[in-house]
mmCIF file of C-alpha atoms in Angstrom:
data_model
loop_
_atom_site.group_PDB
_atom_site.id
_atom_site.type_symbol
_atom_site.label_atom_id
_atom_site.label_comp_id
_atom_site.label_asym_id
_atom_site.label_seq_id
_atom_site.Cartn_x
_atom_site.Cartn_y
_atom_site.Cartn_z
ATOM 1 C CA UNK A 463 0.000 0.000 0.000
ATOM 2 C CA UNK A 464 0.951 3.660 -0.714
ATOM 3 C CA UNK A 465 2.611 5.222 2.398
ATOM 4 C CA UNK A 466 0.796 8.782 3.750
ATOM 5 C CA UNK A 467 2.445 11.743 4.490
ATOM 6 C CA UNK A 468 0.570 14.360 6.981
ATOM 7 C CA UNK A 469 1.268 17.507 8.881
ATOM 8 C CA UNK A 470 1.507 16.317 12.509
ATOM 9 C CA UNK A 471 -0.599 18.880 13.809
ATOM 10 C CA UNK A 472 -2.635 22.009 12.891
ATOM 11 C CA UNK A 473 -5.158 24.734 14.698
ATOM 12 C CA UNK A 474 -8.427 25.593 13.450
ATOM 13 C CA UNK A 475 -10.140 29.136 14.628
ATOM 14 C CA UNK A 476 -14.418 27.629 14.798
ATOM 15 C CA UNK A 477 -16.661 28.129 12.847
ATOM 16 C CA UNK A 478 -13.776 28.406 10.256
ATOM 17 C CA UNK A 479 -12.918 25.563 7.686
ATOM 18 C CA UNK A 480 -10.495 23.575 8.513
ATOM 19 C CA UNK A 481 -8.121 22.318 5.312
ATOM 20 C CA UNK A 482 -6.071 18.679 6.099
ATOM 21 C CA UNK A 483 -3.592 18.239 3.651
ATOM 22 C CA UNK A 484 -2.327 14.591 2.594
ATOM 23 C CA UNK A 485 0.376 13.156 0.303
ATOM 24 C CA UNK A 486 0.293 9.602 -1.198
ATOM 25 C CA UNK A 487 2.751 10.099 -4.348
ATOM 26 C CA UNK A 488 3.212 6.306 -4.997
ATOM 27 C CA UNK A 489 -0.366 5.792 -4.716
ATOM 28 C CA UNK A 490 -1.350 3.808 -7.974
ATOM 29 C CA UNK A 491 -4.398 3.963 -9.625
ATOM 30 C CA UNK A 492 -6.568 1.285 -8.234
ATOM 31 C CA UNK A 493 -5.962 2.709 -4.714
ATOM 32 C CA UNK A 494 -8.912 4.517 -2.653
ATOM 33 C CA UNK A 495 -7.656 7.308 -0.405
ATOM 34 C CA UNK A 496 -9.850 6.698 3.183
ATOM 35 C CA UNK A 497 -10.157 9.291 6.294
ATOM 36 C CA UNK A 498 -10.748 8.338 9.645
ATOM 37 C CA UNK A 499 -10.624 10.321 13.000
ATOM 38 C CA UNK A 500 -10.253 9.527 16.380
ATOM 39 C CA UNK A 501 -11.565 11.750 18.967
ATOM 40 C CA UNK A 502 -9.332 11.271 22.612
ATOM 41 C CA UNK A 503 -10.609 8.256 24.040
ATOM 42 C CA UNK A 504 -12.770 6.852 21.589
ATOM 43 C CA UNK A 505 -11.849 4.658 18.409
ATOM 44 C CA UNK A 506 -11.645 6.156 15.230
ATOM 45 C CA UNK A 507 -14.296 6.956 13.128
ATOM 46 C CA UNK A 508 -14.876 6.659 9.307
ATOM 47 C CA UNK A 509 -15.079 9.624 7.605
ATOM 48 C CA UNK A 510 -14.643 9.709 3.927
ATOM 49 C CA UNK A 511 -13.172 7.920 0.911
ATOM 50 C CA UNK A 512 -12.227 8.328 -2.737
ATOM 51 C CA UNK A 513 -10.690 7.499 -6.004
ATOM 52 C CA UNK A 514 -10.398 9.800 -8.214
ATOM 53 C CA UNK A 515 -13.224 12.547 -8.064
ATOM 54 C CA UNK A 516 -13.915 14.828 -5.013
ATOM 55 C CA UNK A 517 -16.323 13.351 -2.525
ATOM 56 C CA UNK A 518 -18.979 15.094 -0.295
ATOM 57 C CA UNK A 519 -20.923 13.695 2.760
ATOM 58 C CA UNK A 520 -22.319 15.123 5.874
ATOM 59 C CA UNK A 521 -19.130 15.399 7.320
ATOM 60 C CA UNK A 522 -16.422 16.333 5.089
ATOM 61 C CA UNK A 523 -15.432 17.197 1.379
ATOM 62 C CA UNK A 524 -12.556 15.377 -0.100
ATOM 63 C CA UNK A 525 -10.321 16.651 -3.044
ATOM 64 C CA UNK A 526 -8.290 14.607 -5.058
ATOM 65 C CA UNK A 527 -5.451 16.071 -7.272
ATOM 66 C CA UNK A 528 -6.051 15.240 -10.316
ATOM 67 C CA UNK A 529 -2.499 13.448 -10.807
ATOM 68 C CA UNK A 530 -4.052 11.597 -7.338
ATOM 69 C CA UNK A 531 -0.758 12.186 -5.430
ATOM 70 C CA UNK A 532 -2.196 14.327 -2.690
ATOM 71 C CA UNK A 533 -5.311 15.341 -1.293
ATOM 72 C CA UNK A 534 -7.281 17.454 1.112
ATOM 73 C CA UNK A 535 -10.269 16.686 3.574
ATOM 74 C CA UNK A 536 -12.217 20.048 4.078
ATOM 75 C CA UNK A 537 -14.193 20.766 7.084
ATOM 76 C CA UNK A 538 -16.017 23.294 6.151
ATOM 77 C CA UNK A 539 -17.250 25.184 9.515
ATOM 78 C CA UNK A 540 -14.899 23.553 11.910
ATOM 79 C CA UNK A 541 -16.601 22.902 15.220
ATOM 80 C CA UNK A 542 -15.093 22.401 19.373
ATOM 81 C CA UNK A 543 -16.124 19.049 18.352
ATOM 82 C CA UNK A 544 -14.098 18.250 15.459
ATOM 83 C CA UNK A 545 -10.637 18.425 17.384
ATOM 84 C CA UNK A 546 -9.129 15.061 16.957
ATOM 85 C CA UNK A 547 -6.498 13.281 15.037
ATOM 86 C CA UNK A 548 -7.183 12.862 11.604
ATOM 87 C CA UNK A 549 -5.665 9.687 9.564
ATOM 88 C CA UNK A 550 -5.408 9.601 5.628
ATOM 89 C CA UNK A 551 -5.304 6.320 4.494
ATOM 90 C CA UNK A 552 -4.503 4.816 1.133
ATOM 91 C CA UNK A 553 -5.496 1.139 0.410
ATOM 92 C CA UNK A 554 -6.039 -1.219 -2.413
ATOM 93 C CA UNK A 555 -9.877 -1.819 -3.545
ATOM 94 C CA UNK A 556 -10.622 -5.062 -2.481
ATOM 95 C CA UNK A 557 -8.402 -7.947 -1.895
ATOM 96 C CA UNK A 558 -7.096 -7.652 2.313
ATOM 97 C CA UNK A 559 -9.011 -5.883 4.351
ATOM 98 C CA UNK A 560 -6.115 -4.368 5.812
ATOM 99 C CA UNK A 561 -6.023 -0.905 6.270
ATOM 100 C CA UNK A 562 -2.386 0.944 8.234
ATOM 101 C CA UNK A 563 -3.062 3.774 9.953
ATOM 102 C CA UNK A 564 -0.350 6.178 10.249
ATOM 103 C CA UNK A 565 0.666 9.144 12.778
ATOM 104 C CA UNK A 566 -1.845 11.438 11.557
ATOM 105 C CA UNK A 567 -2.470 15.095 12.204
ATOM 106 C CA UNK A 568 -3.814 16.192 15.458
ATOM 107 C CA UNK A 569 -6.312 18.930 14.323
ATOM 108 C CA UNK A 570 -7.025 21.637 17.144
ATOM 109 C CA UNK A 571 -9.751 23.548 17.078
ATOM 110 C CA UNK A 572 -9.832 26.645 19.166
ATOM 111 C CA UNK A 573 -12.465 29.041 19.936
ATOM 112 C CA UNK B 864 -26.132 2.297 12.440
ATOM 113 C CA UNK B 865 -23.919 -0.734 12.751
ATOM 114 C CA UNK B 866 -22.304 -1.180 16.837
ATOM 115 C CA UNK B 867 -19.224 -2.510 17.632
ATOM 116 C CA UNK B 868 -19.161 -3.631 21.464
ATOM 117 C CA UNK B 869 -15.918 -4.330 23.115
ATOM 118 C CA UNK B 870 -16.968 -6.164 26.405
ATOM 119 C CA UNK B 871 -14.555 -4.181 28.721
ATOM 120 C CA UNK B 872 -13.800 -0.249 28.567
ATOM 121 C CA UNK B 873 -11.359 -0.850 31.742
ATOM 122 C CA UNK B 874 -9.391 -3.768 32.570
ATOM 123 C CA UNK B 875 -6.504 -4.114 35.271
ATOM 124 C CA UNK B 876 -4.678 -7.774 35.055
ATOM 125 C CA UNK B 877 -1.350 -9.361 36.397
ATOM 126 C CA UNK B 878 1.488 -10.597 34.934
ATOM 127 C CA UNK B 879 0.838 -14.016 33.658
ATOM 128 C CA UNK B 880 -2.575 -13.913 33.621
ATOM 129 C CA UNK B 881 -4.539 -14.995 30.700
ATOM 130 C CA UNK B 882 -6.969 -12.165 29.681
ATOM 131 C CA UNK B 883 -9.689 -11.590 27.002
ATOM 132 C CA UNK B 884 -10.774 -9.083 25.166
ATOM 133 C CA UNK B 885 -14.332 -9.620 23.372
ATOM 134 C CA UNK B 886 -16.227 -7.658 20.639
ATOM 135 C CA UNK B 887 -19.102 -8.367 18.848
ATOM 136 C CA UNK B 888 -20.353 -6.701 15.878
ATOM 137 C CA UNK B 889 -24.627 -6.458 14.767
ATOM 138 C CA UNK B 890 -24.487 -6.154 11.339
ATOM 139 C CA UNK B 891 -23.459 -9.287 9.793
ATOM 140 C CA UNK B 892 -20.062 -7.823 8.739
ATOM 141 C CA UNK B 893 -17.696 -10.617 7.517
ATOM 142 C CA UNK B 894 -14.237 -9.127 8.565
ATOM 143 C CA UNK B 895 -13.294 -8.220 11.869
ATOM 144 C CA UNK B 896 -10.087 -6.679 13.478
ATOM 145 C CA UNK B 897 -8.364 -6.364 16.457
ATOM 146 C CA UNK B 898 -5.713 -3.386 16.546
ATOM 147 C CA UNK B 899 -3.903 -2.271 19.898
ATOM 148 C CA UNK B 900 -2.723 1.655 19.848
ATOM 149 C CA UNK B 901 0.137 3.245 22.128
ATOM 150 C CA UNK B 902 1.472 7.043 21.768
ATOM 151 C CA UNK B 903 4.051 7.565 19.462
ATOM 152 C CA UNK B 904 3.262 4.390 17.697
ATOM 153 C CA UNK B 905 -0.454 4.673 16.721
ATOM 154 C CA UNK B 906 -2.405 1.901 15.905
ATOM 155 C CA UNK B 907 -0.892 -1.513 14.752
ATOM 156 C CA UNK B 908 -2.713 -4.643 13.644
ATOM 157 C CA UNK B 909 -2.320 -7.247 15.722
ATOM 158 C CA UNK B 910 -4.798 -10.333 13.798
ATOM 159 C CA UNK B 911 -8.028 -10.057 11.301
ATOM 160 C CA UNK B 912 -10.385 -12.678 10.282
ATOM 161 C CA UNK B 913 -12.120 -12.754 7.022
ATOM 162 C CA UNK B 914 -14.987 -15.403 8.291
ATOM 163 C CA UNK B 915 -15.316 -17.601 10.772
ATOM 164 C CA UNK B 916 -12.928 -20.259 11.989
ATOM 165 C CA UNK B 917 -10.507 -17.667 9.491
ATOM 166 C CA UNK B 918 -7.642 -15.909 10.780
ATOM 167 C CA UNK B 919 -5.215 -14.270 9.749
ATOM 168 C CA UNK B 920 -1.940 -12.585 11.223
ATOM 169 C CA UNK B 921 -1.430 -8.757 11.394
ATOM 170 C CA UNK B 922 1.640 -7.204 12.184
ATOM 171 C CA UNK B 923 2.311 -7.450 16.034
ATOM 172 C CA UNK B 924 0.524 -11.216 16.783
ATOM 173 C CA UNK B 925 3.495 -12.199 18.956
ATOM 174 C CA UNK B 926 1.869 -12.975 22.530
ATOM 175 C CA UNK B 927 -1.178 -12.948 21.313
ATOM 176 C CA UNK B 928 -4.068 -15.520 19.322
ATOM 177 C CA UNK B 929 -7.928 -14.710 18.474
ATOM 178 C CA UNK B 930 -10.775 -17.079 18.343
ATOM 179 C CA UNK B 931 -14.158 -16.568 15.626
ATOM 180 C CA UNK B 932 -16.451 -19.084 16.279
ATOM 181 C CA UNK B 933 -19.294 -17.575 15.508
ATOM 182 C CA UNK B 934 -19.756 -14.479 12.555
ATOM 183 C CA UNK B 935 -20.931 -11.270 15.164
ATOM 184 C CA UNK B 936 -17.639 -12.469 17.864
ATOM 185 C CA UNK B 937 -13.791 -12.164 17.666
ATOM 186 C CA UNK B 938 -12.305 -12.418 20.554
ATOM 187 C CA UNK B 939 -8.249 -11.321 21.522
ATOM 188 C CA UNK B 940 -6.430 -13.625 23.946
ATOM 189 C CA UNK B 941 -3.697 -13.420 25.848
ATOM 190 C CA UNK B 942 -2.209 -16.430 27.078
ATOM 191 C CA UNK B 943 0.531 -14.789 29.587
ATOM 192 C CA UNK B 944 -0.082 -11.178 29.675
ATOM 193 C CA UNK B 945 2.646 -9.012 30.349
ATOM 194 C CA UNK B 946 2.835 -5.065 30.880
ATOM 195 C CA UNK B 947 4.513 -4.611 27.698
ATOM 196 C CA UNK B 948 0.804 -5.833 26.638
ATOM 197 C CA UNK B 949 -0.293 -2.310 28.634
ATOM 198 C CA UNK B 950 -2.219 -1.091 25.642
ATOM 199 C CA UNK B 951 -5.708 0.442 24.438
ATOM 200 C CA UNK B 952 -6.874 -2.253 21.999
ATOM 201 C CA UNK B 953 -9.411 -1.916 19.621
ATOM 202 C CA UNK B 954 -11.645 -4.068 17.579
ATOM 203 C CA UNK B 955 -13.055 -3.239 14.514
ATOM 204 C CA UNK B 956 -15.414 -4.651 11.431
ATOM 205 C CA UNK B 957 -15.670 -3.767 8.115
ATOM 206 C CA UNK B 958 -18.419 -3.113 5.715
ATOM 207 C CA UNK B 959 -17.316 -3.394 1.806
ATOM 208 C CA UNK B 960 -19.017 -0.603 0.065
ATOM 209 C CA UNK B 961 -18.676 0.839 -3.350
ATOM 210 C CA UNK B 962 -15.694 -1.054 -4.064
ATOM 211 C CA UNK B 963 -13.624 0.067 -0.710
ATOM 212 C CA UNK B 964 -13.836 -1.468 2.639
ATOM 213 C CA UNK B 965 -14.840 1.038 5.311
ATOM 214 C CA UNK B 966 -13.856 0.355 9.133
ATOM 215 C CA UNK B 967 -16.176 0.557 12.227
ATOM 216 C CA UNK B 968 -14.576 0.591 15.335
ATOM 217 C CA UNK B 969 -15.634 0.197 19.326
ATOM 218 C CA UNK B 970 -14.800 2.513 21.921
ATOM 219 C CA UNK B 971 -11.596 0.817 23.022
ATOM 220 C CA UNK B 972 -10.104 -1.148 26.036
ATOM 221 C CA UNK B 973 -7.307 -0.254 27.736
ATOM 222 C CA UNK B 974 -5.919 -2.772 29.560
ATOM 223 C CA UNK B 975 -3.503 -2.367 32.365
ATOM 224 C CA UNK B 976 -0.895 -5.517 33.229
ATOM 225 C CA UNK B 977 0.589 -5.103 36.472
#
């Protein structure tokens, strides 16, 4: 699997967005980029996931480069609530279930 | 909304005790995980199983084995525990959707060995 690279922390003003940067330049092409969090004390939590096109759900936006070797989950009015550490995960469609979480970044969001 | 339920959210053994860890799943998912997570390393799998009876090694299993009998249960053993076991472990299943596999996890146990 493509290796991650992330920030290992950011701040956040609320109410703002909050942009999370991620690069995966050996991802190859059948390879879906993932985000999880993890709030302290609890176990991480599913976010988002992609391709190759930008993604929107309740929670997040993702954008995809369009060479695929970075992208960016976008919370777009960051909340108290959303401080956490954020993982961006690259992984293989199908085949082991496997997924390696890195470091992540430890997103702060103040008031 | 599908649950994962790890049976203990505390746990304080001793050294040489055998301990386990359950989680059970409601949603019929076929794969289920068992990951433990300590700072500075974050989380690392330590075994998976695609079905029951199946298992398969992640990559930390030493000191540890894992039992599916039955599709919603996968439990984590440890046969001698020891306090380099000292961990917050967390189980997971996965639900394959639109092509990618998406990961639900419990809340956690962190288990203390003395």
């Amino acid at each position: 699997d493509a290796k991650t690279t992330q920030p290992p922390s950011m701040d956040c003003a609320e109410g703002r967005a909050a942009n999370l940067p991620c690069n995966h330049s050996t991802i190859s092409g059948n390879e879906y980029v993932y985000w999880y969090r993890q709030i302290h004390s609890q176990g991480p939590q599913y976010i988002i996931h992609g391709l190759k096109n930008n993604e929107t759900n309740e929670m997040a936006s993702l954008i995809i480069t369009e060479d695929r070797k970075s992208s960016t989950l976008i919370l777009p009015h960051a909340t108290l609530r959303d401080t956490a550490v954020y993982y961006c995960i690259v992984r293989t469609q199908g085949g082991s279930e496997k997924l390696v979480f890195g470091k992540g970044t430890k997103l702060t969001v103040n008031p | 909304d599908v649950k994962v339920t790890q049976s203990s959210r505390y746990l304080v053994k001793r050294t040489g005790e055998k301990v386990f860890l359950e989680c059970v799943q409601d949603m019929d998912h076929e794969n289920m995980f068992w990951y433990r997570q300590d700072p500075g390393l974050g989380l690392r799998l330590i075994y998976f199983s695609y079905d029951v009876k199946m298992k398969e090694k992640g990559d930390i299993p030493e000191g540890y084995s894992v039992s599916r009998e039955k599709k919603e249960r996968f439990s984590l053993i440890l046969e001698s525990a020891s306090t380099n076991q000292t961990s917050m472990y967390l189980c997971a299943s996965s639900l394959y959707r639109s092509g990618a596999n998406v990961l639900t996890f419990g809340a956690g146990s962190r288990l203390t060995v003395l």
